[in-house]
Amino acid sequence: MSKPPTILVFDSGLGGLTVLREIVKARPDAHYVYVADDAFFPYGHHGEEEIIARVVPLIGELIGKHHPDLVVIACNTASTLVMSHLRKHYQVPFVGTVPAIKPACAKSRTKRVSVLGTRGTVQREYTRALIRDFAQGCEVTLVGAAELASLAEAALHGVEVGDREIAAELAPCFVGDRDNPLARTDTVVLACTHYPLVMERLVALAPWQVDWIDPAPAIARRVADLLGPPGIEADAAGAEMIFTSGKPHTLSRALVPFFGGRVPA
Ligand code: DGL
């Protein structure tokens, strides 16, 4: 039987854990290396050239060190820029995370969809092209949240994050007549992998009920398709967690659920 694959999941910080969690469910046998580029966090505050210059060689180093069978770029801010560069430079299969505009617009009944991402992601030509190609007659509102990724990360670290701060980042997503469910936003795309970390807060602070589109399950299906069916053998070593800052991770217990119950080394 073939040996369990190594899957490298990469993000600027801890947001990619929301993608990892779905992949682990689809491939519990695999060996996982989760890399948080916290030395460069948040990506949303960096320019496009800077992100390409940072991520492309870094992924090359990580491939050289960990020999993954597949790499997931679990970050919209990076994926909307670097996927073609990565595929040009390296042979390993890549799966990216980009705003789920097509399924959101297909689902919206009121034809009002908001895309909540980092300022970088909503400004990208890649994102604008997705809207041109897949809006399907919907009015799409792009909402660049300056601090929501950092707030979500802080909340996962156990820092008290106020409702007001989260609600302020969220508010521009809600467009139209608040008293008429047929004439207001009914679908919000979570276009940053950090946001599902605070999903309950988002739901509680939304001025009205909407469908939230988290692409993580679809990404996990894509990973499973690319890798093919699992063998009988499961990886005994479990998972590794790496911070590019070199800091030891003090969050192990909070991270265990994302790794399917394993304690990342
Ligand atoms: N988690 C990242 C994303 O999906 C970005 C957060 C950041 O570094 O600004 O966009």
JSON list of C-alpha atoms in Angstrom, two decimals, residues 8-226:
[
{"chain": "A", "resi": 8, "resn": "LEU", "atom": "CA", "xyz": [1.61, 21.23, 3.42]},
{"chain": "A", "resi": 9, "resn": "VAL", "atom": "CA", "xyz": [-0.95, 23.90, 4.34]},
{"chain": "A", "resi": 10, "resn": "PHE", "atom": "CA", "xyz": [0.29, 27.48, 4.21]},
{"chain": "A", "resi": 11, "resn": "ASP", "atom": "CA", "xyz": [-1.19, 30.79, 5.39]},
{"chain": "A", "resi": 12, "resn": "SER", "atom": "CA", "xyz": [0.02, 34.14, 6.67]},
{"chain": "A", "resi": 13, "resn": "GLY", "atom": "CA", "xyz": [-1.15, 33.12, 10.12]},
{"chain": "A", "resi": 14, "resn": "LEU", "atom": "CA", "xyz": [-3.73, 30.90, 11.78]},
{"chain": "A", "resi": 15, "resn": "GLY", "atom": "CA", "xyz": [-6.58, 31.43, 9.30]},
{"chain": "A", "resi": 16, "resn": "GLY", "atom": "CA", "xyz": [-5.51, 28.49, 7.19]},
{"chain": "A", "resi": 17, "resn": "LEU", "atom": "CA", "xyz": [-6.45, 26.25, 10.11]},
{"chain": "A", "resi": 18, "resn": "THR", "atom": "CA", "xyz": [-10.09, 26.66, 9.01]},
{"chain": "A", "resi": 19, "resn": "VAL", "atom": "CA", "xyz": [-9.11, 25.03, 5.71]},
{"chain": "A", "resi": 20, "resn": "LEU", "atom": "CA", "xyz": [-6.83, 22.47, 7.34]},
{"chain": "A", "resi": 21, "resn": "ARG", "atom": "CA", "xyz": [-9.69, 21.30, 9.56]},
{"chain": "A", "resi": 22, "resn": "GLU", "atom": "CA", "xyz": [-11.77, 20.33, 6.51]},
{"chain": "A", "resi": 23, "resn": "ILE", "atom": "CA", "xyz": [-8.84, 18.66, 4.73]},
{"chain": "A", "resi": 24, "resn": "VAL", "atom": "CA", "xyz": [-8.06, 16.59, 7.83]},
{"chain": "A", "resi": 25, "resn": "LYS", "atom": "CA", "xyz": [-11.66, 15.32, 7.78]},
{"chain": "A", "resi": 26, "resn": "ALA", "atom": "CA", "xyz": [-11.29, 14.30, 4.14]},
{"chain": "A", "resi": 27, "resn": "ARG", "atom": "CA", "xyz": [-7.83, 12.73, 4.55]},
{"chain": "A", "resi": 28, "resn": "PRO", "atom": "CA", "xyz": [-7.32, 11.71, 8.19]},
{"chain": "A", "resi": 29, "resn": "ASP", "atom": "CA", "xyz": [-4.50, 9.38, 7.13]},
{"chain": "A", "resi": 30, "resn": "ALA", "atom": "CA", "xyz": [-2.22, 12.13, 5.80]},
{"chain": "A", "resi": 31, "resn": "HIS", "atom": "CA", "xyz": [0.78, 13.76, 7.40]},
{"chain": "A", "resi": 32, "resn": "TYR", "atom": "CA", "xyz": [0.24, 17.52, 7.84]},
{"chain": "A", "resi": 33, "resn": "VAL", "atom": "CA", "xyz": [2.72, 20.35, 7.92]},
{"chain": "A", "resi": 34, "resn": "TYR", "atom": "CA", "xyz": [1.01, 23.65, 8.75]},
{"chain": "A", "resi": 35, "resn": "VAL", "atom": "CA", "xyz": [3.08, 26.74, 8.10]},
{"chain": "A", "resi": 36, "resn": "ALA", "atom": "CA", "xyz": [2.06, 30.18, 9.41]},
{"chain": "A", "resi": 37, "resn": "ASP", "atom": "CA", "xyz": [4.11, 33.01, 7.93]},
{"chain": "A", "resi": 38, "resn": "ASP", "atom": "CA", "xyz": [3.61, 35.06, 11.06]},
{"chain": "A", "resi": 39, "resn": "ALA", "atom": "CA", "xyz": [6.88, 36.92, 10.49]},
{"chain": "A", "resi": 40, "resn": "PHE", "atom": "CA", "xyz": [5.10, 38.66, 7.58]},
{"chain": "A", "resi": 41, "resn": "PHE", "atom": "CA", "xyz": [1.52, 38.79, 8.98]},
{"chain": "A", "resi": 42, "resn": "PRO", "atom": "CA", "xyz": [-0.85, 40.36, 7.99]},
{"chain": "A", "resi": 43, "resn": "TYR", "atom": "CA", "xyz": [-0.52, 39.88, 4.24]},
{"chain": "A", "resi": 44, "resn": "GLY", "atom": "CA", "xyz": [-3.45, 42.26, 3.75]},
{"chain": "A", "resi": 45, "resn": "HIS", "atom": "CA", "xyz": [-1.14, 45.12, 4.68]},
{"chain": "A", "resi": 46, "resn": "HIS", "atom": "CA", "xyz": [1.52, 44.31, 2.06]},
{"chain": "A", "resi": 47, "resn": "GLY", "atom": "CA", "xyz": [1.74, 45.29, -1.60]},
{"chain": "A", "resi": 48, "resn": "GLU", "atom": "CA", "xyz": [1.34, 42.79, -4.44]},
{"chain": "A", "resi": 49, "resn": "GLU", "atom": "CA", "xyz": [5.01, 42.67, -5.46]},
{"chain": "A", "resi": 50, "resn": "GLU", "atom": "CA", "xyz": [6.07, 42.26, -1.86]},
{"chain": "A", "resi": 51, "resn": "ILE", "atom": "CA", "xyz": [3.78, 39.27, -1.37]},
{"chain": "A", "resi": 52, "resn": "ILE", "atom": "CA", "xyz": [4.98, 37.54, -4.56]},
{"chain": "A", "resi": 53, "resn": "ALA", "atom": "CA", "xyz": [8.62, 38.16, -3.60]},
{"chain": "A", "resi": 54, "resn": "ARG", "atom": "CA", "xyz": [7.99, 36.77, -0.13]},
{"chain": "A", "resi": 55, "resn": "VAL", "atom": "CA", "xyz": [5.80, 33.74, -0.84]},
{"chain": "A", "resi": 56, "resn": "VAL", "atom": "CA", "xyz": [7.30, 32.21, -4.01]},
{"chain": "A", "resi": 57, "resn": "PRO", "atom": "CA", "xyz": [10.83, 31.56, -2.62]},
{"chain": "A", "resi": 58, "resn": "LEU", "atom": "CA", "xyz": [9.47, 30.67, 0.82]},
{"chain": "A", "resi": 59, "resn": "ILE", "atom": "CA", "xyz": [7.26, 27.94, -0.65]},
{"chain": "A", "resi": 60, "resn": "GLY", "atom": "CA", "xyz": [10.31, 26.70, -2.58]},
{"chain": "A", "resi": 61, "resn": "GLU", "atom": "CA", "xyz": [12.26, 26.38, 0.68]},
{"chain": "A", "resi": 62, "resn": "LEU", "atom": "CA", "xyz": [9.38, 24.58, 2.37]},
{"chain": "A", "resi": 63, "resn": "ILE", "atom": "CA", "xyz": [9.04, 22.12, -0.52]},
{"chain": "A", "resi": 64, "resn": "GLY", "atom": "CA", "xyz": [12.79, 21.43, -0.33]},
{"chain": "A", "resi": 65, "resn": "LYS", "atom": "CA", "xyz": [12.56, 20.78, 3.40]},
{"chain": "A", "resi": 66, "resn": "HIS", "atom": "CA", "xyz": [9.28, 18.86, 3.78]},
{"chain": "A", "resi": 67, "resn": "HIS", "atom": "CA", "xyz": [8.81, 17.17, 0.38]},
{"chain": "A", "resi": 68, "resn": "PRO", "atom": "CA", "xyz": [5.01, 17.54, 0.35]},
{"chain": "A", "resi": 69, "resn": "ASP", "atom": "CA", "xyz": [2.86, 15.59, -2.10]},
{"chain": "A", "resi": 70, "resn": "LEU", "atom": "CA", "xyz": [0.55, 18.59, -2.33]},
{"chain": "A", "resi": 71, "resn": "VAL", "atom": "CA", "xyz": [0.60, 22.21, -1.15]},
{"chain": "A", "resi": 72, "resn": "VAL", "atom": "CA", "xyz": [-2.49, 24.19, -0.16]},
{"chain": "A", "resi": 73, "resn": "ILE", "atom": "CA", "xyz": [-2.18, 27.97, -0.15]},
{"chain": "A", "resi": 74, "resn": "ALA", "atom": "CA", "xyz": [-4.89, 28.55, 2.45]},
{"chain": "A", "resi": 75, "resn": "CYS", "atom": "CA", "xyz": [-4.86, 32.31, 2.04]},
{"chain": "A", "resi": 76, "resn": "ASN", "atom": "CA", "xyz": [-6.92, 34.39, -0.38]},
{"chain": "A", "resi": 77, "resn": "THR", "atom": "CA", "xyz": [-4.60, 37.38, -0.12]},
{"chain": "A", "resi": 78, "resn": "ALA", "atom": "CA", "xyz": [-1.74, 35.22, -1.43]},
{"chain": "A", "resi": 79, "resn": "SER", "atom": "CA", "xyz": [-3.64, 32.84, -3.74]},
{"chain": "A", "resi": 80, "resn": "THR", "atom": "CA", "xyz": [-5.16, 35.69, -5.77]},
{"chain": "A", "resi": 81, "resn": "LEU", "atom": "CA", "xyz": [-1.55, 36.61, -6.71]},
{"chain": "A", "resi": 82, "resn": "VAL", "atom": "CA", "xyz": [0.89, 33.73, -6.52]},
{"chain": "A", "resi": 83, "resn": "MET", "atom": "CA", "xyz": [-0.69, 30.56, -7.92]},
{"chain": "A", "resi": 84, "resn": "SER", "atom": "CA", "xyz": [0.59, 30.95, -11.50]},
{"chain": "A", "resi": 85, "resn": "HIS", "atom": "CA", "xyz": [4.10, 31.81, -10.21]},
{"chain": "A", "resi": 86, "resn": "LEU", "atom": "CA", "xyz": [4.14, 28.75, -7.95]},
{"chain": "A", "resi": 87, "resn": "ARG", "atom": "CA", "xyz": [2.98, 26.43, -10.73]},
{"chain": "A", "resi": 88, "resn": "LYS", "atom": "CA", "xyz": [5.63, 27.83, -13.04]},
{"chain": "A", "resi": 89, "resn": "HIS", "atom": "CA", "xyz": [8.46, 27.29, -10.53]},
{"chain": "A", "resi": 90, "resn": "TYR", "atom": "CA", "xyz": [7.58, 24.03, -8.81]},
{"chain": "A", "resi": 91, "resn": "GLN", "atom": "CA", "xyz": [6.32, 20.60, -9.89]},
{"chain": "A", "resi": 92, "resn": "VAL", "atom": "CA", "xyz": [4.22, 19.82, -6.78]},
{"chain": "A", "resi": 93, "resn": "PRO", "atom": "CA", "xyz": [0.42, 20.10, -7.22]},
{"chain": "A", "resi": 94, "resn": "PHE", "atom": "CA", "xyz": [-1.02, 23.27, -5.66]},
{"chain": "A", "resi": 95, "resn": "VAL", "atom": "CA", "xyz": [-4.51, 24.08, -4.45]},
{"chain": "A", "resi": 96, "resn": "GLY", "atom": "CA", "xyz": [-5.34, 27.73, -3.81]},
{"chain": "A", "resi": 97, "resn": "THR", "atom": "CA", "xyz": [-8.07, 29.57, -1.93]},
{"chain": "A", "resi": 98, "resn": "VAL", "atom": "CA", "xyz": [-9.85, 32.26, -3.90]},
{"chain": "A", "resi": 99, "resn": "PRO", "atom": "CA", "xyz": [-13.13, 34.12, -3.25]},
{"chain": "A", "resi": 100, "resn": "ALA", "atom": "CA", "xyz": [-16.11, 31.80, -3.82]},
{"chain": "A", "resi": 101, "resn": "ILE", "atom": "CA", "xyz": [-17.96, 34.33, -5.97]},
{"chain": "A", "resi": 102, "resn": "LYS", "atom": "CA", "xyz": [-19.38, 31.87, -8.49]},
{"chain": "A", "resi": 103, "resn": "PRO", "atom": "CA", "xyz": [-21.23, 29.59, -6.01]},
{"chain": "A", "resi": 104, "resn": "ALA", "atom": "CA", "xyz": [-22.34, 32.59, -3.94]},
{"chain": "A", "resi": 105, "resn": "CYS", "atom": "CA", "xyz": [-23.89, 34.35, -6.92]},
{"chain": "A", "resi": 106, "resn": "ALA", "atom": "CA", "xyz": [-25.52, 31.13, -8.10]},
{"chain": "A", "resi": 107, "resn": "LYS", "atom": "CA", "xyz": [-27.13, 30.76, -4.67]},
{"chain": "A", "resi": 108, "resn": "SER", "atom": "CA", "xyz": [-28.30, 34.32, -3.97]},
{"chain": "A", "resi": 109, "resn": "ARG", "atom": "CA", "xyz": [-32.03, 34.81, -4.36]},
{"chain": "A", "resi": 110, "resn": "THR", "atom": "CA", "xyz": [-31.98, 38.58, -3.83]},
{"chain": "A", "resi": 111, "resn": "LYS", "atom": "CA", "xyz": [-29.07, 38.96, -6.29]},
{"chain": "A", "resi": 112, "resn": "ARG", "atom": "CA", "xyz": [-27.12, 40.90, -3.68]},
{"chain": "A", "resi": 113, "resn": "VAL", "atom": "CA", "xyz": [-23.84, 39.32, -2.66]},
{"chain": "A", "resi": 114, "resn": "SER", "atom": "CA", "xyz": [-21.02, 40.76, -0.56]},
{"chain": "A", "resi": 115, "resn": "VAL", "atom": "CA", "xyz": [-17.40, 39.63, -0.64]},
{"chain": "A", "resi": 116, "resn": "LEU", "atom": "CA", "xyz": [-15.64, 40.13, 2.68]},
{"chain": "A", "resi": 117, "resn": "GLY", "atom": "CA", "xyz": [-11.86, 39.88, 2.38]},
{"chain": "A", "resi": 118, "resn": "THR", "atom": "CA", "xyz": [-8.66, 41.70, 3.17]},
{"chain": "A", "resi": 119, "resn": "ARG", "atom": "CA", "xyz": [-8.13, 45.03, 1.44]},
{"chain": "A", "resi": 120, "resn": "GLY", "atom": "CA", "xyz": [-5.56, 43.30, -0.76]},
{"chain": "A", "resi": 121, "resn": "THR", "atom": "CA", "xyz": [-7.93, 40.54, -1.87]},
{"chain": "A", "resi": 122, "resn": "VAL", "atom": "CA", "xyz": [-10.80, 42.84, -2.80]},
{"chain": "A", "resi": 123, "resn": "GLN", "atom": "CA", "xyz": [-8.49, 45.10, -4.82]},
{"chain": "A", "resi": 124, "resn": "ARG", "atom": "CA", "xyz": [-6.98, 42.26, -6.88]},
{"chain": "A", "resi": 125, "resn": "GLU", "atom": "CA", "xyz": [-7.57, 42.05, -10.60]},
{"chain": "A", "resi": 126, "resn": "TYR", "atom": "CA", "xyz": [-8.14, 38.32, -10.00]},
{"chain": "A", "resi": 127, "resn": "THR", "atom": "CA", "xyz": [-11.15, 39.06, -7.78]},
{"chain": "A", "resi": 128, "resn": "ARG", "atom": "CA", "xyz": [-12.54, 41.67, -10.17]},
{"chain": "A", "resi": 129, "resn": "ALA", "atom": "CA", "xyz": [-12.29, 39.15, -13.02]},
{"chain": "A", "resi": 130, "resn": "LEU", "atom": "CA", "xyz": [-14.24, 36.58, -10.98]},
{"chain": "A", "resi": 131, "resn": "ILE", "atom": "CA", "xyz": [-17.01, 39.14, -10.62]},
{"chain": "A", "resi": 132, "resn": "ARG", "atom": "CA", "xyz": [-16.98, 39.99, -14.34]},
{"chain": "A", "resi": 133, "resn": "ASP", "atom": "CA", "xyz": [-17.15, 36.31, -15.25]},
{"chain": "A", "resi": 134, "resn": "PHE", "atom": "CA", "xyz": [-19.40, 34.85, -12.58]},
{"chain": "A", "resi": 135, "resn": "ALA", "atom": "CA", "xyz": [-21.66, 37.55, -11.06]},
{"chain": "A", "resi": 136, "resn": "GLN", "atom": "CA", "xyz": [-24.62, 36.06, -12.97]},
{"chain": "A", "resi": 137, "resn": "GLY", "atom": "CA", "xyz": [-26.59, 39.30, -12.75]},
{"chain": "A", "resi": 138, "resn": "CYS", "atom": "CA", "xyz": [-25.86, 39.86, -9.05]},
{"chain": "A", "resi": 139, "resn": "GLU", "atom": "CA", "xyz": [-24.85, 43.16, -7.54]},
{"chain": "A", "resi": 140, "resn": "VAL", "atom": "CA", "xyz": [-21.55, 42.29, -5.85]},
{"chain": "A", "resi": 141, "resn": "THR", "atom": "CA", "xyz": [-20.27, 44.51, -3.05]},
{"chain": "A", "resi": 142, "resn": "LEU", "atom": "CA", "xyz": [-16.56, 44.24, -2.27]},
{"chain": "A", "resi": 143, "resn": "VAL", "atom": "CA", "xyz": [-15.73, 44.84, 1.38]},
{"chain": "A", "resi": 144, "resn": "GLY", "atom": "CA", "xyz": [-12.07, 45.21, 2.31]},
{"chain": "A", "resi": 145, "resn": "ALA", "atom": "CA", "xyz": [-11.72, 44.64, 6.04]},
{"chain": "A", "resi": 146, "resn": "ALA", "atom": "CA", "xyz": [-8.55, 46.27, 7.32]},
{"chain": "A", "resi": 147, "resn": "GLU", "atom": "CA", "xyz": [-8.29, 44.54, 10.69]},
{"chain": "A", "resi": 148, "resn": "LEU", "atom": "CA", "xyz": [-10.68, 41.58, 10.79]},
{"chain": "A", "resi": 149, "resn": "ALA", "atom": "CA", "xyz": [-7.97, 38.97, 10.13]},
{"chain": "A", "resi": 150, "resn": "SER", "atom": "CA", "xyz": [-5.87, 40.39, 12.98]},
{"chain": "A", "resi": 151, "resn": "LEU", "atom": "CA", "xyz": [-8.92, 40.52, 15.26]},
{"chain": "A", "resi": 152, "resn": "ALA", "atom": "CA", "xyz": [-9.75, 36.88, 14.48]},
{"chain": "A", "resi": 153, "resn": "GLU", "atom": "CA", "xyz": [-6.16, 35.86, 15.13]},
{"chain": "A", "resi": 154, "resn": "ALA", "atom": "CA", "xyz": [-6.16, 37.76, 18.42]},
{"chain": "A", "resi": 155, "resn": "ALA", "atom": "CA", "xyz": [-9.42, 36.09, 19.47]},
{"chain": "A", "resi": 156, "resn": "LEU", "atom": "CA", "xyz": [-7.89, 32.65, 18.82]},
{"chain": "A", "resi": 157, "resn": "HIS", "atom": "CA", "xyz": [-4.98, 33.65, 21.05]},
{"chain": "A", "resi": 158, "resn": "GLY", "atom": "CA", "xyz": [-7.50, 34.32, 23.81]},
{"chain": "A", "resi": 159, "resn": "VAL", "atom": "CA", "xyz": [-7.40, 38.12, 23.58]},
{"chain": "A", "resi": 160, "resn": "GLU", "atom": "CA", "xyz": [-10.70, 39.86, 24.36]},
{"chain": "A", "resi": 161, "resn": "VAL", "atom": "CA", "xyz": [-11.99, 41.35, 21.08]},
{"chain": "A", "resi": 162, "resn": "GLY", "atom": "CA", "xyz": [-14.93, 43.76, 21.38]},
{"chain": "A", "resi": 163, "resn": "ASP", "atom": "CA", "xyz": [-18.18, 43.36, 19.43]},
{"chain": "A", "resi": 164, "resn": "ARG", "atom": "CA", "xyz": [-17.90, 46.94, 18.21]},
{"chain": "A", "resi": 165, "resn": "GLU", "atom": "CA", "xyz": [-14.61, 46.28, 16.41]},
{"chain": "A", "resi": 166, "resn": "ILE", "atom": "CA", "xyz": [-15.94, 43.20, 14.62]},
{"chain": "A", "resi": 167, "resn": "ALA", "atom": "CA", "xyz": [-19.31, 44.78, 13.80]},
{"chain": "A", "resi": 168, "resn": "ALA", "atom": "CA", "xyz": [-17.62, 47.81, 12.23]},
{"chain": "A", "resi": 169, "resn": "GLU", "atom": "CA", "xyz": [-15.65, 45.61, 9.81]},
{"chain": "A", "resi": 170, "resn": "LEU", "atom": "CA", "xyz": [-18.77, 43.61, 8.98]},
{"chain": "A", "resi": 171, "resn": "ALA", "atom": "CA", "xyz": [-21.32, 46.42, 8.54]},
{"chain": "A", "resi": 172, "resn": "PRO", "atom": "CA", "xyz": [-20.54, 47.39, 4.88]},
{"chain": "A", "resi": 173, "resn": "CYS", "atom": "CA", "xyz": [-21.49, 43.85, 3.78]},
{"chain": "A", "resi": 174, "resn": "PHE", "atom": "CA", "xyz": [-25.13, 44.51, 4.58]},
{"chain": "A", "resi": 175, "resn": "VAL", "atom": "CA", "xyz": [-26.65, 46.40, 1.68]},
{"chain": "A", "resi": 176, "resn": "GLY", "atom": "CA", "xyz": [-30.23, 47.24, 0.67]},
{"chain": "A", "resi": 177, "resn": "ASP", "atom": "CA", "xyz": [-33.51, 47.62, 2.49]},
{"chain": "A", "resi": 178, "resn": "ARG", "atom": "CA", "xyz": [-33.06, 46.14, 5.95]},
{"chain": "A", "resi": 179, "resn": "ASP", "atom": "CA", "xyz": [-36.84, 45.79, 6.33]},
{"chain": "A", "resi": 180, "resn": "ASN", "atom": "CA", "xyz": [-37.32, 43.90, 3.09]},
{"chain": "A", "resi": 181, "resn": "PRO", "atom": "CA", "xyz": [-35.70, 40.43, 2.94]},
{"chain": "A", "resi": 182, "resn": "LEU", "atom": "CA", "xyz": [-36.23, 40.37, -0.82]},
{"chain": "A", "resi": 183, "resn": "ALA", "atom": "CA", "xyz": [-34.24, 43.56, -1.41]},
{"chain": "A", "resi": 184, "resn": "ARG", "atom": "CA", "xyz": [-31.12, 43.20, 0.69]},
{"chain": "A", "resi": 185, "resn": "THR", "atom": "CA", "xyz": [-27.88, 41.19, 0.82]},
{"chain": "A", "resi": 186, "resn": "ASP", "atom": "CA", "xyz": [-28.59, 37.52, 1.41]},
{"chain": "A", "resi": 187, "resn": "THR", "atom": "CA", "xyz": [-25.12, 35.99, 0.83]},
{"chain": "A", "resi": 188, "resn": "VAL", "atom": "CA", "xyz": [-21.67, 36.89, 2.18]},
{"chain": "A", "resi": 189, "resn": "VAL", "atom": "CA", "xyz": [-18.52, 35.28, 0.79]},
{"chain": "A", "resi": 190, "resn": "LEU", "atom": "CA", "xyz": [-15.87, 34.69, 3.46]},
{"chain": "A", "resi": 191, "resn": "ALA", "atom": "CA", "xyz": [-12.89, 35.60, 1.26]},
{"chain": "A", "resi": 192, "resn": "CYS", "atom": "CA", "xyz": [-10.30, 35.37, 4.01]},
{"chain": "A", "resi": 193, "resn": "THR", "atom": "CA", "xyz": [-9.54, 32.11, 5.76]},
{"chain": "A", "resi": 194, "resn": "HIS", "atom": "CA", "xyz": [-9.26, 33.88, 9.12]},
{"chain": "A", "resi": 195, "resn": "TYR", "atom": "CA", "xyz": [-12.92, 34.84, 9.27]},
{"chain": "A", "resi": 196, "resn": "PRO", "atom": "CA", "xyz": [-14.42, 31.41, 10.01]},
{"chain": "A", "resi": 197, "resn": "LEU", "atom": "CA", "xyz": [-12.29, 31.46, 13.19]},
{"chain": "A", "resi": 198, "resn": "VAL", "atom": "CA", "xyz": [-14.86, 33.96, 14.54]},
{"chain": "A", "resi": 199, "resn": "MET", "atom": "CA", "xyz": [-17.89, 32.54, 12.74]},
{"chain": "A", "resi": 200, "resn": "GLU", "atom": "CA", "xyz": [-20.16, 32.61, 15.78]},
{"chain": "A", "resi": 201, "resn": "ARG", "atom": "CA", "xyz": [-19.36, 36.26, 16.40]},
{"chain": "A", "resi": 202, "resn": "LEU", "atom": "CA", "xyz": [-20.05, 37.13, 12.75]},
{"chain": "A", "resi": 203, "resn": "VAL", "atom": "CA", "xyz": [-23.43, 35.41, 12.86]},
{"chain": "A", "resi": 204, "resn": "ALA", "atom": "CA", "xyz": [-24.33, 37.09, 16.16]},
{"chain": "A", "resi": 205, "resn": "LEU", "atom": "CA", "xyz": [-23.29, 40.57, 15.00]},
{"chain": "A", "resi": 206, "resn": "ALA", "atom": "CA", "xyz": [-24.89, 40.47, 11.55]},
{"chain": "A", "resi": 207, "resn": "PRO", "atom": "CA", "xyz": [-27.79, 42.94, 11.30]},
{"chain": "A", "resi": 208, "resn": "TRP", "atom": "CA", "xyz": [-29.85, 40.25, 9.54]},
{"chain": "A", "resi": 209, "resn": "GLN", "atom": "CA", "xyz": [-29.50, 36.60, 8.61]},
{"chain": "A", "resi": 210, "resn": "VAL", "atom": "CA", "xyz": [-27.46, 35.74, 5.53]},
{"chain": "A", "resi": 211, "resn": "ASP", "atom": "CA", "xyz": [-25.82, 32.67, 3.99]},
{"chain": "A", "resi": 212, "resn": "TRP", "atom": "CA", "xyz": [-22.09, 32.68, 4.70]},
{"chain": "A", "resi": 213, "resn": "ILE", "atom": "CA", "xyz": [-20.00, 31.01, 2.01]},
{"chain": "A", "resi": 214, "resn": "ASP", "atom": "CA", "xyz": [-16.88, 29.32, 3.39]},
{"chain": "A", "resi": 215, "resn": "PRO", "atom": "CA", "xyz": [-14.94, 27.58, 0.61]},
{"chain": "A", "resi": 216, "resn": "ALA", "atom": "CA", "xyz": [-13.04, 25.24, 2.95]},
{"chain": "A", "resi": 217, "resn": "PRO", "atom": "CA", "xyz": [-15.15, 22.09, 2.29]},
{"chain": "A", "resi": 218, "resn": "ALA", "atom": "CA", "xyz": [-14.80, 22.58, -1.48]},
{"chain": "A", "resi": 219, "resn": "ILE", "atom": "CA", "xyz": [-11.03, 22.98, -1.10]},
{"chain": "A", "resi": 220, "resn": "ALA", "atom": "CA", "xyz": [-10.87, 19.77, 0.92]},
{"chain": "A", "resi": 221, "resn": "ARG", "atom": "CA", "xyz": [-12.80, 17.92, -1.83]},
{"chain": "A", "resi": 222, "resn": "ARG", "atom": "CA", "xyz": [-10.34, 19.22, -4.42]},
{"chain": "A", "resi": 223, "resn": "VAL", "atom": "CA", "xyz": [-7.39, 18.03, -2.33]},
{"chain": "A", "resi": 224, "resn": "ALA", "atom": "CA", "xyz": [-8.97, 14.59, -1.90]},
{"chain": "A", "resi": 225, "resn": "ASP", "atom": "CA", "xyz": [-9.65, 14.35, -5.66]},
{"chain": "A", "resi": 226, "resn": "LEU", "atom": "CA", "xyz": [-6.07, 15.23, -6.54]}
]
